Structure formats: C-alpha cells, structure tokens
XYZ file of C-alpha atoms in Angstrom:
296
model
C -114.575 142.293 84.133
C -118.264 141.753 84.961
C -117.526 138.523 86.766
C -114.979 140.362 88.878
C -117.276 143.263 89.807
C -117.750 141.828 93.282
C -115.440 140.245 95.783
C -118.116 138.118 97.424
C -116.011 136.841 100.266
C -115.007 140.297 101.531
C -118.048 142.325 100.311
C -115.966 144.524 98.041
C -116.924 146.350 94.846
C -114.515 146.593 91.899
C -115.185 149.341 89.347
C -111.988 149.447 87.255
C -108.523 147.923 87.366
C -107.348 150.795 89.549
C -110.561 151.575 91.474
C -111.323 148.360 93.283
C -111.731 146.837 96.711
C -114.419 149.370 97.726
C -116.337 148.205 100.778
C -120.107 148.473 100.392
C -123.199 147.859 102.508
C -126.669 146.657 101.537
C -129.288 144.217 102.789
C -128.470 140.487 102.802
C -131.314 139.932 100.316
C -129.933 142.474 97.850
C -126.387 141.207 98.299
C -127.473 137.643 97.545
C -129.322 138.848 94.437
C -126.303 140.851 93.244
C -123.959 137.907 93.529
C -126.423 135.564 91.853
C -127.047 137.895 88.883
C -123.654 139.571 88.538
C -123.325 138.351 84.939
C -126.331 140.532 84.078
C -124.783 143.788 85.333
C -125.038 146.493 82.660
C -123.744 149.569 84.458
C -122.750 151.002 87.830
C -123.420 154.676 88.613
C -121.681 156.315 91.579
C -123.300 159.352 93.238
C -122.184 161.500 96.159
C -124.600 163.136 98.611
C -124.153 166.562 100.202
C -123.175 164.834 103.430
C -120.209 163.192 101.695
C -121.608 159.646 101.342
C -121.223 157.603 98.170
C -123.911 155.350 96.676
C -123.696 152.845 93.839
C -126.748 152.367 91.608
C -126.398 149.049 89.775
C -128.417 148.278 86.631
C -129.003 144.533 86.229
C -130.626 142.636 83.371
C -132.349 139.784 85.194
C -135.566 138.447 86.635
C -136.782 140.167 89.767
C -138.092 137.635 92.241
C -140.674 139.233 94.483
C -142.995 137.501 96.882
C -146.273 138.928 98.107
C -149.037 137.555 100.290
C -152.254 136.437 98.595
C -155.142 138.694 99.526
C -158.734 139.350 98.515
C -159.112 142.388 100.781
C -159.754 145.982 99.746
C -159.068 149.193 101.649
C -159.931 152.855 101.302
C -157.400 155.394 102.582
C -158.041 158.976 103.651
C -154.889 161.118 103.808
C -154.725 163.938 106.311
C -152.420 166.235 108.248
C -152.994 165.365 111.912
C -153.657 161.708 111.135
C -151.477 160.787 108.162
C -153.551 157.790 107.061
C -157.037 156.649 108.080
C -158.030 153.219 106.779
C -161.577 152.069 106.093
C -161.129 149.209 108.584
C -160.683 151.738 111.405
C -156.880 151.656 111.694
C -154.926 154.915 111.691
C -151.324 156.091 111.325
C -150.379 159.395 112.937
C -148.169 162.012 111.337
C -144.614 161.388 112.696
C -143.683 165.068 112.172
C -140.059 164.428 111.205
C -139.187 168.118 110.709
C -140.955 169.361 113.858
C -139.171 166.730 115.953
C -135.772 167.903 114.687
C -136.641 171.599 114.267
C -134.634 172.790 117.299
C -131.531 170.943 116.083
C -131.966 172.331 112.572
C -132.333 175.918 113.794
C -129.310 175.579 116.061
C -127.024 174.292 113.298
C -128.396 176.805 110.770
C -127.666 179.631 113.222
C -124.117 178.348 113.684
C -123.659 178.189 109.911
C -124.805 181.791 109.431
C -122.070 182.997 111.797
C -119.197 181.267 110.009
C -116.996 182.996 107.444
C -117.651 182.008 103.830
C -115.004 179.608 102.523
C -113.581 178.788 105.961
C -112.967 175.235 107.184
C -115.239 175.840 110.177
C -118.107 176.816 107.885
C -117.548 173.703 105.806
C -117.662 171.534 108.941
C -120.961 173.077 110.044
C -122.360 172.820 106.494
C -121.522 169.116 106.508
C -123.194 168.693 109.902
C -126.338 170.398 108.594
C -126.332 168.232 105.447
C -126.085 165.067 107.560
C -129.014 166.187 109.721
C -131.186 166.866 106.656
C -130.157 163.491 105.233
C -131.046 161.745 108.490
C -134.544 163.287 108.449
C -134.981 162.339 104.781
C -133.901 158.741 105.456
C -136.247 158.451 108.443
C -139.112 159.690 106.283
C -138.311 157.366 103.359
C -137.927 154.323 105.612
C -141.217 155.094 107.358
C -143.134 155.560 104.096
C -141.649 152.432 102.503
C -142.672 150.336 105.515
C -146.224 151.716 105.344
C -146.711 151.305 101.584
C -145.217 147.785 101.561
C -147.550 146.758 104.393
C -150.565 148.177 102.508
C -149.570 146.302 99.330
C -148.980 143.043 101.224
C -152.345 143.086 102.984
C -154.699 144.276 100.216
C -155.557 143.367 96.639
C -157.456 146.623 95.993
C -156.184 149.965 97.353
C -158.275 153.106 96.889
C -156.971 156.682 97.293
C -158.188 160.176 96.578
C -156.495 161.765 93.577
C -155.273 164.762 95.579
C -153.892 167.901 93.929
C -150.738 168.095 96.086
C -149.172 170.974 94.115
C -152.363 172.989 94.558
C -152.501 172.203 98.276
C -148.946 173.520 98.708
C -150.163 176.983 97.633
C -151.964 177.243 100.978
C -149.216 178.945 103.001
C -150.767 177.924 106.321
C -150.647 174.226 105.442
C -147.726 174.097 102.976
C -145.081 173.135 105.549
C -147.209 170.331 107.038
C -148.211 169.003 103.617
C -144.615 169.031 102.377
C -143.498 167.186 105.500
C -146.146 164.475 105.077
C -144.840 163.211 101.743
C -148.309 162.732 100.226
C -146.900 162.626 96.698
C -144.274 160.074 97.767
C -146.955 157.803 99.264
C -148.847 157.924 95.949
C -145.664 157.301 93.932
C -144.617 154.292 96.004
C -148.078 152.722 95.902
C -148.217 153.178 92.117
C -145.021 151.311 91.284
C -145.426 148.685 94.030
C -148.941 147.918 92.774
C -147.487 147.231 89.330
C -144.731 145.058 90.814
C -147.057 142.899 92.863
C -150.158 142.823 90.663
C -152.410 144.891 92.932
C -155.273 147.148 91.835
C -154.699 150.817 92.713
C -157.801 152.934 92.154
C -157.990 156.734 92.367
C -161.208 158.501 93.320
C -161.828 162.007 91.983
C -160.687 164.824 94.270
C -164.170 166.327 93.827
C -165.879 163.244 95.273
C -167.552 164.378 98.572
C -166.073 161.586 100.702
C -166.132 163.590 103.953
C -169.577 165.132 103.466
C -171.457 161.921 102.592
C -172.829 159.481 105.166
C -171.181 156.090 104.665
C -174.359 154.330 105.879
C -177.244 155.951 103.985
C -175.634 158.411 101.538
C -177.084 161.597 103.068
C -174.912 164.606 102.269
C -173.946 167.424 104.643
C -172.865 170.387 102.503
C -172.293 172.522 105.620
C -169.495 170.305 107.001
C -166.315 172.309 107.724
C -162.692 171.349 108.389
C -163.192 172.047 112.103
C -165.922 169.381 112.320
C -164.097 166.215 113.381
C -167.230 164.087 113.619
C -169.806 163.348 110.958
C -173.373 163.328 112.282
C -176.015 162.109 109.847
C -179.355 163.920 110.181
C -181.097 161.194 108.200
C -180.087 157.834 109.765
C -178.434 159.159 112.960
C -174.990 157.718 112.136
C -172.228 159.328 114.258
C -168.709 158.552 113.074
C -165.202 160.030 112.946
C -164.941 162.345 109.944
C -161.803 160.708 108.474
C -163.082 157.161 109.001
C -166.337 158.104 107.273
C -164.326 159.505 104.357
C -162.123 156.399 104.039
C -165.181 154.085 103.961
C -166.770 156.219 101.232
C -163.489 156.237 99.296
C -163.339 152.423 99.397
C -166.958 152.077 98.227
C -166.452 154.543 95.370
C -163.213 152.811 94.363
C -164.910 149.404 94.230
C -167.688 150.939 92.089
C -165.114 152.416 89.674
C -163.208 149.123 89.511
C -166.368 147.085 88.834
C -167.294 149.546 86.095
C -163.873 149.086 84.487
C -164.138 145.289 84.699
C -167.591 145.437 83.106
C -166.198 147.622 80.334
C -163.359 145.164 79.695
C -165.837 142.268 79.462
C -168.002 144.282 77.076
C -165.001 145.065 74.853
C -164.035 141.375 74.872
C -167.575 140.415 73.819
C -167.522 143.014 71.031
C -164.288 141.503 69.697
C -165.770 137.980 69.700
C -168.947 139.127 67.934
C -166.894 140.984 65.326
C -164.906 137.829 64.688
C -168.125 135.919 63.993
C -169.445 138.622 61.657
C -166.166 138.815 59.758
C -166.086 135.023 59.381
C -169.675 133.970 58.426
C -168.390 130.597 57.157
C -167.294 129.518 60.638
C -169.220 126.406 61.662
C -170.406 125.446 65.130
C -167.161 123.641 65.880
C -165.148 126.810 65.242
C -167.380 128.799 67.589
C -167.295 126.151 70.297
C -164.086 124.133 69.992
C -165.017 122.085 73.091
C -168.076 120.645 71.299
C -167.632 117.121 69.940
C -167.015 116.897 66.189
C -169.360 113.902 65.964
C-alpha cells in the first residue's frame, strides 16, 4: 500500500482502498522528495481547518537533504514594535501590521456575523468567511516570518537575540495587541529549529543586559534613557546613533563574548578529560600520548 500512496503522474494521494485519488498541492521540491522517499512513509494525518480546508501531514523515515550557504558572518538582532527587526549591520525590517491592515475587513465581517441567527445557514456562511479571513492573515504572517528567518540563517553563522519574556510583555495591555501581532515568539521558535537543521550558532543574551542604554563605541551607560528616546547620545565619546541600531550592535558583541566563553569552556573540559586519561594510565609511554611520533 505504501508504494501506492501517491499517483505521481496525476498528483493524487491515496489513503485507503476506498479513499483515494485525492488531489493535493505542495511545492515542487516537496513533491519530488515525497515521490523519492515514498517507501519510508510511516503515517499520514489529515486535519481540517475552520475555513474548511484539508491538510495532510506526512511522517517520513528518510534523510533530509538541506542546503545552506557557507558563512562566517555574525549578526545581532534587536526586536521592536515599530521596527520589527534591527540588524547590527544597519539593515531593518518594518512591522507589516497584518491585523491593522485587515482590521476594517475583520470588523465588517464580525459585525455581519453578530446579526445572523444562531444555527442558520447565513450565519454559517459568514462564519466561514470570517474563518478564511483569519486564515489568510495567519498565512501571510507565517510566510513573511519564514522568509525572514530563512534569510537570516542563510546569511549568518552566528545569530544573537535577546531572550525576551514575551508572556510577560503581553501583560502590558497597551502593547499586548502589537506584541501579539508581531509574532516575536514565532521568530524565536523558527530560528531555534532552523539553527539546529543548518548547523548555525544561535546565542541568547540575557533580557537584563542593558543593550539600549550602553554606548556601542565606548561602553558608557545612560541609565536615564527612556522608551521615547529614539537616539542614543553618548556623553563620553560623543557617539550619536539610532537607539535600536545601538542595541543590536551591543547584542552582537555580547553574544560573541558568550559564545567565546562557551568555546573556551569546551576546550577546558576537553583538556581535563585528556589529563585525567594520563593520570588514570600512568604506564602509558610517549608513543601512546603522541601517536604521531615515530616509534624509532
């Protein structure tokens, strides 16, 4: 049955002897992978969304072939509300404001839904329309975030972020809607698993690290800096820089420091293991210690 799961020629999915010939859509890359590894299919799970669409989640036992550009670059990223991402190299990505852009449409359909009689066909039609609109916004958001995180992973070997307390930030009622719309947790989640996939280093800087209040040039600290201050002006070296850019540069520097500290710790642990081996084996001769040395 596994070998007959797919009708490759007509792009059809066969689930059982009676449920078969289901047309499906996916990227050409994924389709090619499915056909190539169809013998490794373990299970197929069908789910239905509120908008009435069906999705098949296919579990495959096989090698995942992923390609990624070689890079020796590092980047620090400051996450914000007005500017979604500010990179330490000066690039920025604005907040697309998916909900705000579609807010009028959402309110209109929600108002129509409230006027319909419970259980009526008309109410069900409007409910379906509302579900499709919410799904469209969700898909736009997911596609946007996936494009961003994949680009970050492709271009950098070391990515540094602040370890933000998103759940705590949502308790601020004035900012909760904007923060929820941004998808800060989703950005973190995607970067975490994509870093593992592609062998990148993802470093988190403590949320208490004063990235915005510290001068990225000399290290002078401005404890009086407020959220309304959009520029950082150093009273020590005279550095004038955008607040978010200053923060992202500091985040990158702190991340590199943390990473170097971890690497040093790993080397130290490796040395400890080697020394222990020598102590535990006092009869080891010079050849055992240095196998590359000539036995003569």
